[in-house]
XYZ file of C-alpha atoms in Angstrom:
321
model
C 98.331 147.349 105.394
C 99.362 145.199 108.373
C 101.049 146.912 111.307
C 104.743 146.108 111.603
C 105.354 145.429 115.320
C 108.996 146.442 114.889
C 107.800 150.036 114.607
C 106.827 149.934 118.296
C 110.425 150.709 119.213
C 109.609 154.250 118.068
C 106.395 154.467 120.134
C 105.192 153.756 123.641
C 102.325 151.362 124.284
C 99.927 150.010 126.874
C 99.269 146.319 126.393
C 96.300 144.742 128.161
C 95.230 141.128 128.594
C 91.444 140.732 128.577
C 89.210 138.032 129.999
C 85.482 137.400 130.385
C 82.582 139.063 128.630
C 81.467 142.681 128.325
C 81.348 143.634 132.018
C 84.827 142.286 132.704
C 86.161 143.896 129.537
C 84.730 147.263 130.579
C 86.627 147.145 133.886
C 89.938 146.506 132.165
C 89.313 149.108 129.508
C 88.354 151.688 132.158
C 91.632 151.130 134.011
C 93.656 151.272 130.787
C 91.801 154.428 129.744
C 92.683 156.142 133.011
C 96.300 154.978 132.690
C 96.458 156.244 129.092
C 95.236 159.644 130.287
C 97.816 159.816 133.079
C 100.665 158.925 130.684
C 99.962 161.864 128.402
C 97.605 160.273 125.858
C 100.545 159.152 123.758
C 100.494 155.355 123.974
C 99.318 152.940 121.346
C 96.817 150.469 122.822
C 97.370 146.773 122.105
C 94.794 144.315 123.475
C 95.050 140.548 123.887
C 91.713 138.661 123.771
C 93.101 135.117 123.756
C 91.510 134.141 127.074
C 88.215 135.739 126.060
C 88.049 133.727 122.845
C 88.763 130.549 124.796
C 85.564 131.034 126.818
C 82.558 128.787 126.332
C 79.082 130.100 125.572
C 77.717 133.257 123.991
C 79.358 136.638 124.411
C 82.978 135.488 124.562
C 84.286 137.860 121.922
C 85.954 141.229 121.622
C 82.904 143.185 122.822
C 84.748 146.508 122.899
C 84.496 146.652 119.113
C 80.847 147.669 119.466
C 81.580 150.770 121.579
C 83.125 154.198 120.989
C 86.371 153.372 122.768
C 89.835 154.580 121.806
C 91.418 152.934 118.756
C 93.299 149.766 119.641
C 95.098 146.944 117.917
C 94.690 143.282 118.828
C 97.496 140.786 119.283
C 96.657 137.476 120.957
C 100.256 136.427 121.542
C 102.085 137.110 124.796
C 102.342 140.898 124.870
C 105.138 141.036 127.422
C 107.258 138.442 125.645
C 106.657 140.044 122.253
C 107.030 143.734 123.067
C 108.616 143.952 126.515
C 112.160 144.940 127.408
C 114.649 142.348 128.544
C 114.022 143.250 132.197
C 110.255 143.051 131.776
C 110.489 139.627 130.157
C 112.693 138.253 132.946
C 110.599 139.465 135.864
C 107.314 138.511 134.203
C 108.558 135.038 133.312
C 109.641 134.491 136.902
C 106.286 135.715 138.210
C 104.322 133.418 135.884
C 106.417 130.449 137.060
C 105.696 131.257 140.717
C 102.004 131.849 139.943
C 101.653 128.424 138.294
C 103.500 126.865 141.248
C 100.945 128.397 143.645
C 98.069 127.129 141.514
C 99.535 123.637 141.342
C 99.992 123.400 145.120
C 96.733 125.308 145.788
C 98.601 127.964 147.727
C 97.055 131.376 148.399
C 97.840 133.659 145.478
C 98.050 136.654 147.840
C 101.543 135.482 148.763
C 102.518 136.877 145.367
C 101.594 140.435 146.390
C 105.187 141.406 147.212
C 106.299 140.056 143.858
C 103.679 142.188 142.130
C 105.514 145.238 143.465
C 108.594 144.140 141.553
C 106.449 143.880 138.443
C 105.164 147.427 138.955
C 108.724 148.666 139.131
C 109.152 147.265 135.628
C 105.900 148.716 134.297
C 103.774 145.564 134.572
C 100.449 145.717 136.445
C 99.231 142.302 137.616
C 96.418 142.426 140.155
C 94.092 139.814 141.601
C 90.572 140.327 142.925
C 91.883 140.736 146.477
C 94.056 143.648 145.345
C 91.059 145.775 144.398
C 91.828 148.387 147.066
C 95.345 149.002 145.743
C 96.057 152.000 143.548
C 99.229 150.853 141.763
C 101.880 153.411 140.929
C 103.061 152.298 137.519
C 106.678 152.819 136.544
C 107.353 155.221 133.669
C 108.399 152.379 131.399
C 108.271 152.827 127.643
C 105.804 149.953 127.302
C 103.351 149.142 130.115
C 101.454 145.853 130.419
C 98.200 145.334 132.314
C 96.515 142.175 133.590
C 93.953 142.305 136.393
C 90.296 142.569 137.328
C 90.233 146.255 138.389
C 86.728 145.856 139.852
C 86.844 149.049 141.869
C 85.528 152.405 140.659
C 88.413 154.116 142.458
C 90.640 153.095 139.547
C 88.678 155.139 136.998
C 86.000 157.256 138.676
C 88.006 160.428 138.025
C 87.468 159.942 134.269
C 83.796 158.936 134.502
C 82.648 161.687 132.063
C 85.003 160.211 129.461
C 83.722 156.699 130.090
C 80.097 157.828 129.860
C 80.886 158.932 126.315
C 83.194 156.151 125.157
C 81.222 153.225 126.581
C 78.306 154.028 124.299
C 77.450 151.798 121.317
C 78.684 152.715 117.867
C 75.384 151.557 116.384
C 72.065 153.412 116.464
C 69.261 152.088 118.690
C 67.307 149.254 117.113
C 63.923 150.250 115.701
C 62.400 147.138 117.284
C 63.011 148.686 120.724
C 61.567 152.134 120.000
C 58.512 151.584 122.212
C 60.670 150.255 125.050
C 63.004 153.249 124.886
C 59.961 155.512 124.965
C 58.540 153.784 128.044
C 61.909 153.919 129.829
C 62.354 157.624 129.106
C 58.877 158.702 130.230
C 58.517 156.792 133.492
C 60.273 156.028 136.754
C 61.840 153.060 134.976
C 63.633 150.424 137.047
C 66.120 148.110 135.353
C 65.896 144.652 136.962
C 68.815 142.427 135.948
C 68.417 138.708 136.608
C 71.590 136.702 136.010
C 71.202 132.963 135.586
C 73.181 130.982 132.992
C 76.558 129.850 134.301
C 75.716 130.971 137.861
C 73.532 127.849 138.112
C 76.237 125.458 136.942
C 77.915 123.018 139.305
C 81.165 124.917 138.885
C 79.849 128.341 139.919
C 76.601 127.980 141.870
C 78.119 127.566 145.335
C 80.255 130.681 145.033
C 78.213 132.993 142.799
C 74.488 132.191 143.037
C 73.527 134.984 145.427
C 70.434 136.553 143.821
C 67.587 134.046 144.063
C 63.806 134.585 143.834
C 63.647 135.837 147.446
C 66.249 138.496 146.722
C 64.310 139.877 143.771
C 61.016 139.880 145.673
C 62.643 141.856 148.507
C 64.348 144.178 146.018
C 61.051 144.942 144.251
C 59.538 145.830 147.622
C 62.507 148.081 148.467
C 62.002 150.028 145.230
C 58.237 150.394 145.775
C 58.971 151.888 149.190
C 61.289 154.512 147.724
C 60.124 155.254 144.167
C 56.663 156.524 143.208
C 54.940 154.612 140.398
C 57.942 152.551 139.318
C 57.919 150.827 135.946
C 59.895 147.600 136.240
C 61.795 146.559 133.128
C 63.260 143.054 133.315
C 66.488 141.964 131.613
C 67.927 138.473 131.792
C 69.967 135.838 129.990
C 66.871 133.623 130.512
C 63.880 135.923 130.066
C 61.476 132.969 129.676
C 62.403 131.777 133.175
C 61.769 135.284 134.530
C 58.265 135.388 133.043
C 57.501 131.996 134.600
C 59.088 132.251 138.048
C 59.118 135.923 139.074
C 55.758 137.486 140.048
C 55.986 140.425 137.655
C 54.331 143.586 139.009
C 51.388 144.820 136.979
C 52.462 146.827 133.945
C 56.026 145.443 133.968
C 57.972 145.125 130.717
C 60.532 142.572 129.574
C 63.385 143.082 127.145
C 63.109 140.728 124.178
C 65.980 138.560 125.342
C 67.616 138.495 121.929
C 69.151 141.952 121.595
C 72.908 142.219 120.932
C 74.992 142.996 123.991
C 75.567 146.645 123.015
C 71.845 147.292 122.640
C 71.012 145.571 125.900
C 73.592 147.662 127.780
C 72.179 150.880 126.310
C 68.600 149.917 127.204
C 69.574 148.999 130.755
C 71.640 152.109 131.429
C 68.825 154.295 130.059
C 66.649 153.316 133.042
C 66.354 155.688 135.991
C 66.713 153.168 138.835
C 68.262 149.723 139.223
C 67.906 146.346 140.874
C 71.232 144.685 140.133
C 72.544 141.157 140.375
C 76.073 140.298 141.475
C 77.171 140.635 137.869
C 79.733 142.991 136.339
C 77.356 143.521 133.389
C 74.609 144.571 135.793
C 77.016 146.830 137.724
C 78.059 148.698 134.592
C 74.444 149.377 133.616
C 73.889 151.402 136.787
C 77.331 153.054 136.573
C 76.627 154.342 133.061
C 73.247 155.757 134.087
C 73.215 159.557 134.051
C 70.210 159.906 136.347
C 71.624 161.816 139.321
C 68.746 160.695 141.538
C 69.033 157.001 140.738
C 68.185 154.380 143.342
C 70.295 151.224 143.187
C 69.232 148.100 145.067
C 71.864 145.388 145.419
C 72.454 142.159 147.351
C 74.201 142.445 150.697
C 77.168 140.426 149.415
C 78.783 139.893 146.024
C 79.940 136.312 146.669
C 78.766 133.483 148.903
C 82.321 132.768 150.003
C 83.154 135.248 152.819
C 86.868 134.995 151.981
C 86.318 136.491 148.519
C 86.670 140.254 148.518
C 84.623 142.644 146.383
C 84.655 146.435 146.061
C 81.538 146.721 143.914
C 78.918 147.311 146.622
C 78.851 151.116 146.915
C 77.825 152.752 150.171
C 75.002 154.471 148.281
C 73.365 151.142 147.354
C 70.270 149.925 149.202
C 71.236 146.379 150.175
C 68.708 143.600 150.709
C 68.927 139.850 151.274
């Protein structure tokens, strides 16, 4: 039986707008999960995937459906305009108008930071990437709405044990990967994530293509200097390119390149050590690892543009060029 949205007047809810693929969706879910905990575990969760479904290429889907997350309902209409109070609708509508004005005139979106405080006072969390160091105090509104990147572990690190359980696939491991799981479990396995795909496009290469062949060669050396008898396991959205262009250390293994996203995340996070790319998918693989002695090698920067701020390079990471 379909859910009657009019019943929400008897309940409280957290509505979240999602964007991107699995890594980006994990960040938003992690923030919402922490918010749900702090609000007494009473809210219904309503998720909007409209911008995700508008994405081009593979993986632009509701990827949370494959994991053991809290129950949620989807609604791809405007959550604030559909479920918000009169005050929430007014302040959000005004913010969206100002945001589009900034985009049109190519003004810095950080000038909207003061306005975001007004949104918080109404129970609406809207953060940009440059706000990643802000811990928003959300008003105790009946319905709360969330839209932001939340790419900072400070938002959700206090519930990491919960996330380690809920961000696990619903499906059993694939039999085709039994030998790979065995090798990962019984060695000093090192997950090497090589992101290519859209990072090589004209639109994104200048800003996002950080991890080239030199980076991975230096990262492999950094691991060899710190880990005895490492077994390198390579994962990529272009595994054929990896086999051709990266000098694979003797004995290295490669993931098949055709596993579903939930299986690939489980394989990656099962490794004991990590060489990550500047990718949210890669970041989550190391975060979900439960090896307390893990070594994580990362690039020295997350973006090529020095004006873009990131909070994903932990102090514990070994950083190489």
